[in-house]
Short mmCIF file of C-alpha atoms and ligand atoms in Angstrom, two decimals:
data_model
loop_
_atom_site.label_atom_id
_atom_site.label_comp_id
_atom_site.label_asym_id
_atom_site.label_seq_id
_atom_site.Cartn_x
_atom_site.Cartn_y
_atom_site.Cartn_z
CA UNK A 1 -17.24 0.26 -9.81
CA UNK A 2 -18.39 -3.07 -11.13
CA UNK A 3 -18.66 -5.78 -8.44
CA UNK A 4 -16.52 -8.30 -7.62
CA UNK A 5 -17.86 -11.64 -7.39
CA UNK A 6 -18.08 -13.73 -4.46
CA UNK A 7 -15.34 -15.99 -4.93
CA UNK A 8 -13.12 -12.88 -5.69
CA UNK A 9 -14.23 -11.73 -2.51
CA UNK A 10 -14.01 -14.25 -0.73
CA UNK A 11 -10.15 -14.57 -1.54
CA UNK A 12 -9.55 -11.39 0.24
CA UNK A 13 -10.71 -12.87 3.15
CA UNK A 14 -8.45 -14.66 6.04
CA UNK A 15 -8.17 -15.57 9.24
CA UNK A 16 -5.68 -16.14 11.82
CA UNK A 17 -5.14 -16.71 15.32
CA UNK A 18 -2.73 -13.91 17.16
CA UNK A 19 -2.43 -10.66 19.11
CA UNK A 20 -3.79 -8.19 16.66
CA UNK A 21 -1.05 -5.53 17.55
CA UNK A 22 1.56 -7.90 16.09
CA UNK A 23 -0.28 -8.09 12.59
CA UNK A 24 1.73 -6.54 9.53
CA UNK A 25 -1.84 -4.57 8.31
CA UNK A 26 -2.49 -0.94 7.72
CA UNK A 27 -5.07 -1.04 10.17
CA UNK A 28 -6.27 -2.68 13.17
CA UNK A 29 -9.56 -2.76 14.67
CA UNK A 30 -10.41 -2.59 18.23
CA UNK A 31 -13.99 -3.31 20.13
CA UNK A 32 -14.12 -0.43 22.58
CA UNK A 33 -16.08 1.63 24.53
CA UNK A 34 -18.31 4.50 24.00
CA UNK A 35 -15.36 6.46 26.45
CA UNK A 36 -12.69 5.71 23.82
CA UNK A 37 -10.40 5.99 26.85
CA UNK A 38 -9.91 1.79 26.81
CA UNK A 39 -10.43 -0.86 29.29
CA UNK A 40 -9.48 -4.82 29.19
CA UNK A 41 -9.17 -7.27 26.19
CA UNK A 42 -8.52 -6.25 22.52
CA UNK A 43 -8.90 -2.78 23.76
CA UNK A 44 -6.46 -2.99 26.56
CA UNK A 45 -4.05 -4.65 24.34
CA UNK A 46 -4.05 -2.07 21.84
CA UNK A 47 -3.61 0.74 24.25
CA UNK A 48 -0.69 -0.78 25.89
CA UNK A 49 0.62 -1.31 22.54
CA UNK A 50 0.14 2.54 21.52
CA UNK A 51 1.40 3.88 24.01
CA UNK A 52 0.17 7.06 25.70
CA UNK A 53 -0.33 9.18 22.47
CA UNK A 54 -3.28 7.06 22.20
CA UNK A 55 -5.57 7.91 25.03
CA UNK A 56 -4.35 11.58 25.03
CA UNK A 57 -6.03 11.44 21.22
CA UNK A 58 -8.48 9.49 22.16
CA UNK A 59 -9.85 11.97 25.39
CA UNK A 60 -10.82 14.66 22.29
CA UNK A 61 -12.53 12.19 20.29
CA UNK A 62 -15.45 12.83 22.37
CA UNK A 63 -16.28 8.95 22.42
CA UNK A 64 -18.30 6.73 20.16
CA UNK A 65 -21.79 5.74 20.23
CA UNK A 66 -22.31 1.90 19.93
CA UNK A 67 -22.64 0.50 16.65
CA UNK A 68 -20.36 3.32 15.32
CA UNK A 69 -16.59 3.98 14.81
CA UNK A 70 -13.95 6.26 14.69
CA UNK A 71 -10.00 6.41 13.37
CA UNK A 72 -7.49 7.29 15.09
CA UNK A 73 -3.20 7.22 14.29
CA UNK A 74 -1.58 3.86 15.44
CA UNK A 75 1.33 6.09 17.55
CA UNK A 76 3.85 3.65 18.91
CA UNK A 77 2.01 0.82 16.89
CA UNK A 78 3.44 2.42 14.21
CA UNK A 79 6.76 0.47 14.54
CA UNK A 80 5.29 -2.09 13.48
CA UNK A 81 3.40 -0.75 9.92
CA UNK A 82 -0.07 -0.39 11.74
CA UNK A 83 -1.03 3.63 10.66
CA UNK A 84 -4.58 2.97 11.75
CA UNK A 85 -6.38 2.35 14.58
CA UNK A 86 -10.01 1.94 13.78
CA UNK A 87 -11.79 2.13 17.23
CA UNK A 88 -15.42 0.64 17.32
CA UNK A 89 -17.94 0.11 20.05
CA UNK A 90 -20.05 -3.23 19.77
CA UNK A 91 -23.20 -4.21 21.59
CA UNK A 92 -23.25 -5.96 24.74
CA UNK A 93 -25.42 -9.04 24.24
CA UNK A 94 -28.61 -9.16 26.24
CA UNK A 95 -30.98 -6.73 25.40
CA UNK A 96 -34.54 -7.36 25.96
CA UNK A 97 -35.15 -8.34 22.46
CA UNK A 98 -31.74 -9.94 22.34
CA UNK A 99 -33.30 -13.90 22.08
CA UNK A 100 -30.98 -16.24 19.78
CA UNK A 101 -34.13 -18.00 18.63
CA UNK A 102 -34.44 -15.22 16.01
CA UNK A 103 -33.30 -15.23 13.08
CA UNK A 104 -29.81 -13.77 12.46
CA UNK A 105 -30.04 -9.96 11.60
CA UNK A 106 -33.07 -9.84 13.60
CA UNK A 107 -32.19 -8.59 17.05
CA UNK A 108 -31.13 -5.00 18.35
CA UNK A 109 -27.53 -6.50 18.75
CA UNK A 110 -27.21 -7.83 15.79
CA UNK A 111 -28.01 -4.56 13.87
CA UNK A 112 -25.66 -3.02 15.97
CA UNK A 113 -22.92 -5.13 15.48
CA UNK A 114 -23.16 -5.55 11.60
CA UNK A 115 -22.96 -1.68 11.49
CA UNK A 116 -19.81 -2.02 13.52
CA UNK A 117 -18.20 -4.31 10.62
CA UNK A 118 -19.51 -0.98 8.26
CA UNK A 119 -18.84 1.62 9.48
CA UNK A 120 -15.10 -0.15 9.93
CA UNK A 121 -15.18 -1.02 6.36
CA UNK A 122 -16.28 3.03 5.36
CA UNK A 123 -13.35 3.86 7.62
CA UNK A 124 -10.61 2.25 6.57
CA UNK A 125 -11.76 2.64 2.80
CA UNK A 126 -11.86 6.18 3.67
CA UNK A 127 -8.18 6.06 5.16
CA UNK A 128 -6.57 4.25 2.52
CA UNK A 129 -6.12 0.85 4.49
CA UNK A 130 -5.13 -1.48 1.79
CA UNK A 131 -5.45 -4.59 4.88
CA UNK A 132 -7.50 -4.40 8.24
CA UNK A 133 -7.68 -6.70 11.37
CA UNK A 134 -10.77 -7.64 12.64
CA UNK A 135 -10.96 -9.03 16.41
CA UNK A 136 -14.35 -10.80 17.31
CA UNK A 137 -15.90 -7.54 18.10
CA UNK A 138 -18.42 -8.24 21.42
CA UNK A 139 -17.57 -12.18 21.62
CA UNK A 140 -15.59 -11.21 24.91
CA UNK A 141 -16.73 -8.91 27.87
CA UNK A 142 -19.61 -7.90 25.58
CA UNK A 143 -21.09 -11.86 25.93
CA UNK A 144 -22.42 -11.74 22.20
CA UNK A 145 -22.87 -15.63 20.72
CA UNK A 146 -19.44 -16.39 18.76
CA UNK A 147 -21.07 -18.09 15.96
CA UNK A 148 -23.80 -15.89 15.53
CA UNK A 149 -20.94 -12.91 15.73
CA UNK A 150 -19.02 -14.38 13.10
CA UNK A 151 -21.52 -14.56 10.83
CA UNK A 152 -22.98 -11.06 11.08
CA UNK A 153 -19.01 -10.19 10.95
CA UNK A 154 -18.39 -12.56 7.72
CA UNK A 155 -21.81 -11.66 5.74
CA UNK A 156 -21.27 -7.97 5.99
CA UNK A 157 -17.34 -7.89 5.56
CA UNK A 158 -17.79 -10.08 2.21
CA UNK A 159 -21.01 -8.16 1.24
CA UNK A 160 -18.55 -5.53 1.55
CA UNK A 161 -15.62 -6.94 -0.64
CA UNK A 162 -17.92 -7.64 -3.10
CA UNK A 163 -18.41 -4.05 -4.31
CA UNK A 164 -15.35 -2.60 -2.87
CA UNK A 165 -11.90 -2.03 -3.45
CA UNK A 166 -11.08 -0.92 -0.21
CA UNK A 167 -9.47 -2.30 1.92
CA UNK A 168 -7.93 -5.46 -0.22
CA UNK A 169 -8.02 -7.58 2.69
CA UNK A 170 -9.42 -8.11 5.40
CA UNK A 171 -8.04 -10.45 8.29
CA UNK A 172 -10.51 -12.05 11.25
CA UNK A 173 -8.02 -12.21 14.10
CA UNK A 174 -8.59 -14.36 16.63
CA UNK A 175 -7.15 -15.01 19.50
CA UNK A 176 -7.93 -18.20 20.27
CA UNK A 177 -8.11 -21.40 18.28
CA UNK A 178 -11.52 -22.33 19.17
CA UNK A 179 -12.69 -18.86 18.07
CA UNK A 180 -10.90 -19.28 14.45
CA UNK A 181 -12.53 -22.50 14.59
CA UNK A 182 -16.04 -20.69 14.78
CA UNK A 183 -14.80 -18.38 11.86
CA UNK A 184 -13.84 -21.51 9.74
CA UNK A 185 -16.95 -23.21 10.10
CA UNK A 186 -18.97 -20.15 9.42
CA UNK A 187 -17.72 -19.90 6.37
CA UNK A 188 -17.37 -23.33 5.03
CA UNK A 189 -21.30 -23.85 6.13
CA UNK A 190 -22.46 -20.21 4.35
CA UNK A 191 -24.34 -21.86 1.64
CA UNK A 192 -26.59 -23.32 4.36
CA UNK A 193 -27.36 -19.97 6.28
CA UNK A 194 -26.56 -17.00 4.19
CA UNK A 195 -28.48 -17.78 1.05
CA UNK A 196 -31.56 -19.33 2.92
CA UNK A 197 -31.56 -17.00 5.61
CA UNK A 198 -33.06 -20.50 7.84
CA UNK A 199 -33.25 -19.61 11.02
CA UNK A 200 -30.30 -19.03 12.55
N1 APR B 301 -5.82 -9.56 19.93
C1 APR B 301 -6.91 -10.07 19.30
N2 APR B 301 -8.05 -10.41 19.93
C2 APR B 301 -8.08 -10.23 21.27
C3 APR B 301 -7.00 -9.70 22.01
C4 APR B 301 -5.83 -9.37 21.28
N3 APR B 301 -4.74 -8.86 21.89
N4 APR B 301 -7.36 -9.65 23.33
C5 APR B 301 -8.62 -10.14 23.41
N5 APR B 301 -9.05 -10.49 22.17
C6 APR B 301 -10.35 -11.07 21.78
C7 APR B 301 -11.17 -11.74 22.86
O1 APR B 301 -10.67 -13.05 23.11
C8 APR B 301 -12.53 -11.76 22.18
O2 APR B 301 -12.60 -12.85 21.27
O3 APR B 301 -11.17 -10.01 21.35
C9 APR B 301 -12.52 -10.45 21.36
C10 APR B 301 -13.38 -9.34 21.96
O4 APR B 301 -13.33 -9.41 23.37
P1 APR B 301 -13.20 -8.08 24.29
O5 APR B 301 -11.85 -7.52 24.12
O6 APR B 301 -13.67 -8.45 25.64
O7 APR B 301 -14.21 -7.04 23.61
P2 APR B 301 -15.81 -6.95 23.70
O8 APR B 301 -16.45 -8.26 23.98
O9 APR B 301 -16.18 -6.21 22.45
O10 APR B 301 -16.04 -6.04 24.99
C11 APR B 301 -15.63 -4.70 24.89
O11 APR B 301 -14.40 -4.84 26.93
O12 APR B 301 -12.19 -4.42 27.15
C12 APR B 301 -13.43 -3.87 27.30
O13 APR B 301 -13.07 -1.53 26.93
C13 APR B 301 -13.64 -2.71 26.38
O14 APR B 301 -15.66 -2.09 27.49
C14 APR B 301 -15.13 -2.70 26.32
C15 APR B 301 -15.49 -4.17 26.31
#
């Protein structure tokens, strides 16, 4: 596979403010818990949205250890073109070592949650998922720093892209403006903190 260059990569790359159940995308993300069995936010909004197929799948999934993920069918989200759910389980900020002073990629959380964006990636590749919705895995009930979030989620989804086919495209749904507004100026600032690697 010979890799795509950044710009390339970073065309397949957008972001948008809305409910990620309404997106037209093969698959959606969604920042659970280790259960699997859902709870508020993103994760309450995309069980509601499933319907009860979902957590009847979901109870012999066995859950999900943070840091990893696992696929399940979209059920009633399905009406809508979603075929994947791709469930996830991000850290919650705060860990003893969890000190935004160091640099990004650098704390327990932060290795956590840029294997979340991977392991994502390896799943929907795996499914077929030509487009996948991001939501700002841990940024909510999970209290992980937005900007530092998005960049861990932008570095490792265009590291991705940029020896990848799969998935085309990937979407960072927000669903607030202020939080695309975090996206946005991630990436318009990356030549200042992804090639240095300053401290974040
Ligand atoms: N569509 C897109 N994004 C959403 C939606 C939605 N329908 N609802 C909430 N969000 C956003 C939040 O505004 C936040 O930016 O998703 C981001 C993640 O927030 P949470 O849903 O709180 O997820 P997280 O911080 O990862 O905490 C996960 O919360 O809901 C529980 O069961 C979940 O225990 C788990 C924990």
């Amino acid at each position: 596979m010979p890799p795509n260059d950044h710009d390339a990569a970073l065309d397949r790359i957008e972001i948008t403010v809305a409910d990620i159940t309404t997106l037209a995308v093969d698959a959606i993300v969604n920042a659970a818990n280790e259960s699997l069995l859902g709870g508020g936010g993103v994760d309450g909004a995309i069980h509601r949205a499933a319907g009860p197929r979902l957590l009847e799948h979901n109870r012999s999934l066995g859950g999900c250890p943070t840091g990893l993920a696992k696929a399940s069918p979209a059920f009633d989200l399905e009406a809508r073109g979603i075929r994947h759910i791709i469930h996830t389980v991000g850290p919650i900020w705060g860990d003893a070592h969890d000190d935004e002073a160091m640099s990004l990629g650098n704390t327990p959380s932060d290795v956590l949650l840029a294997s979340c964006y991977t392991r994502s990636l390896e799943l929907a590749r795996d499914v077929g998922a030509a487009s996948v919705a991001f939501p700002a895995i841990s940024t909510g009930v999970y209290r992980f720093p937005k900007e530092r979030a998005a960049k861990i989620a932008f570095g490792h989804v265009l590291g991705w892209l940029t020896q990848a086919d799969l998935p085309q495209r990937v979407t960072f749904c927000c669903f607030a403006d202020a939080d695309a507004q975090v996206y946005k100026q991630v990436i318009e600032s990356r030549g200042q903190w992804m090639f240095n690697r300053k401290r974040a």
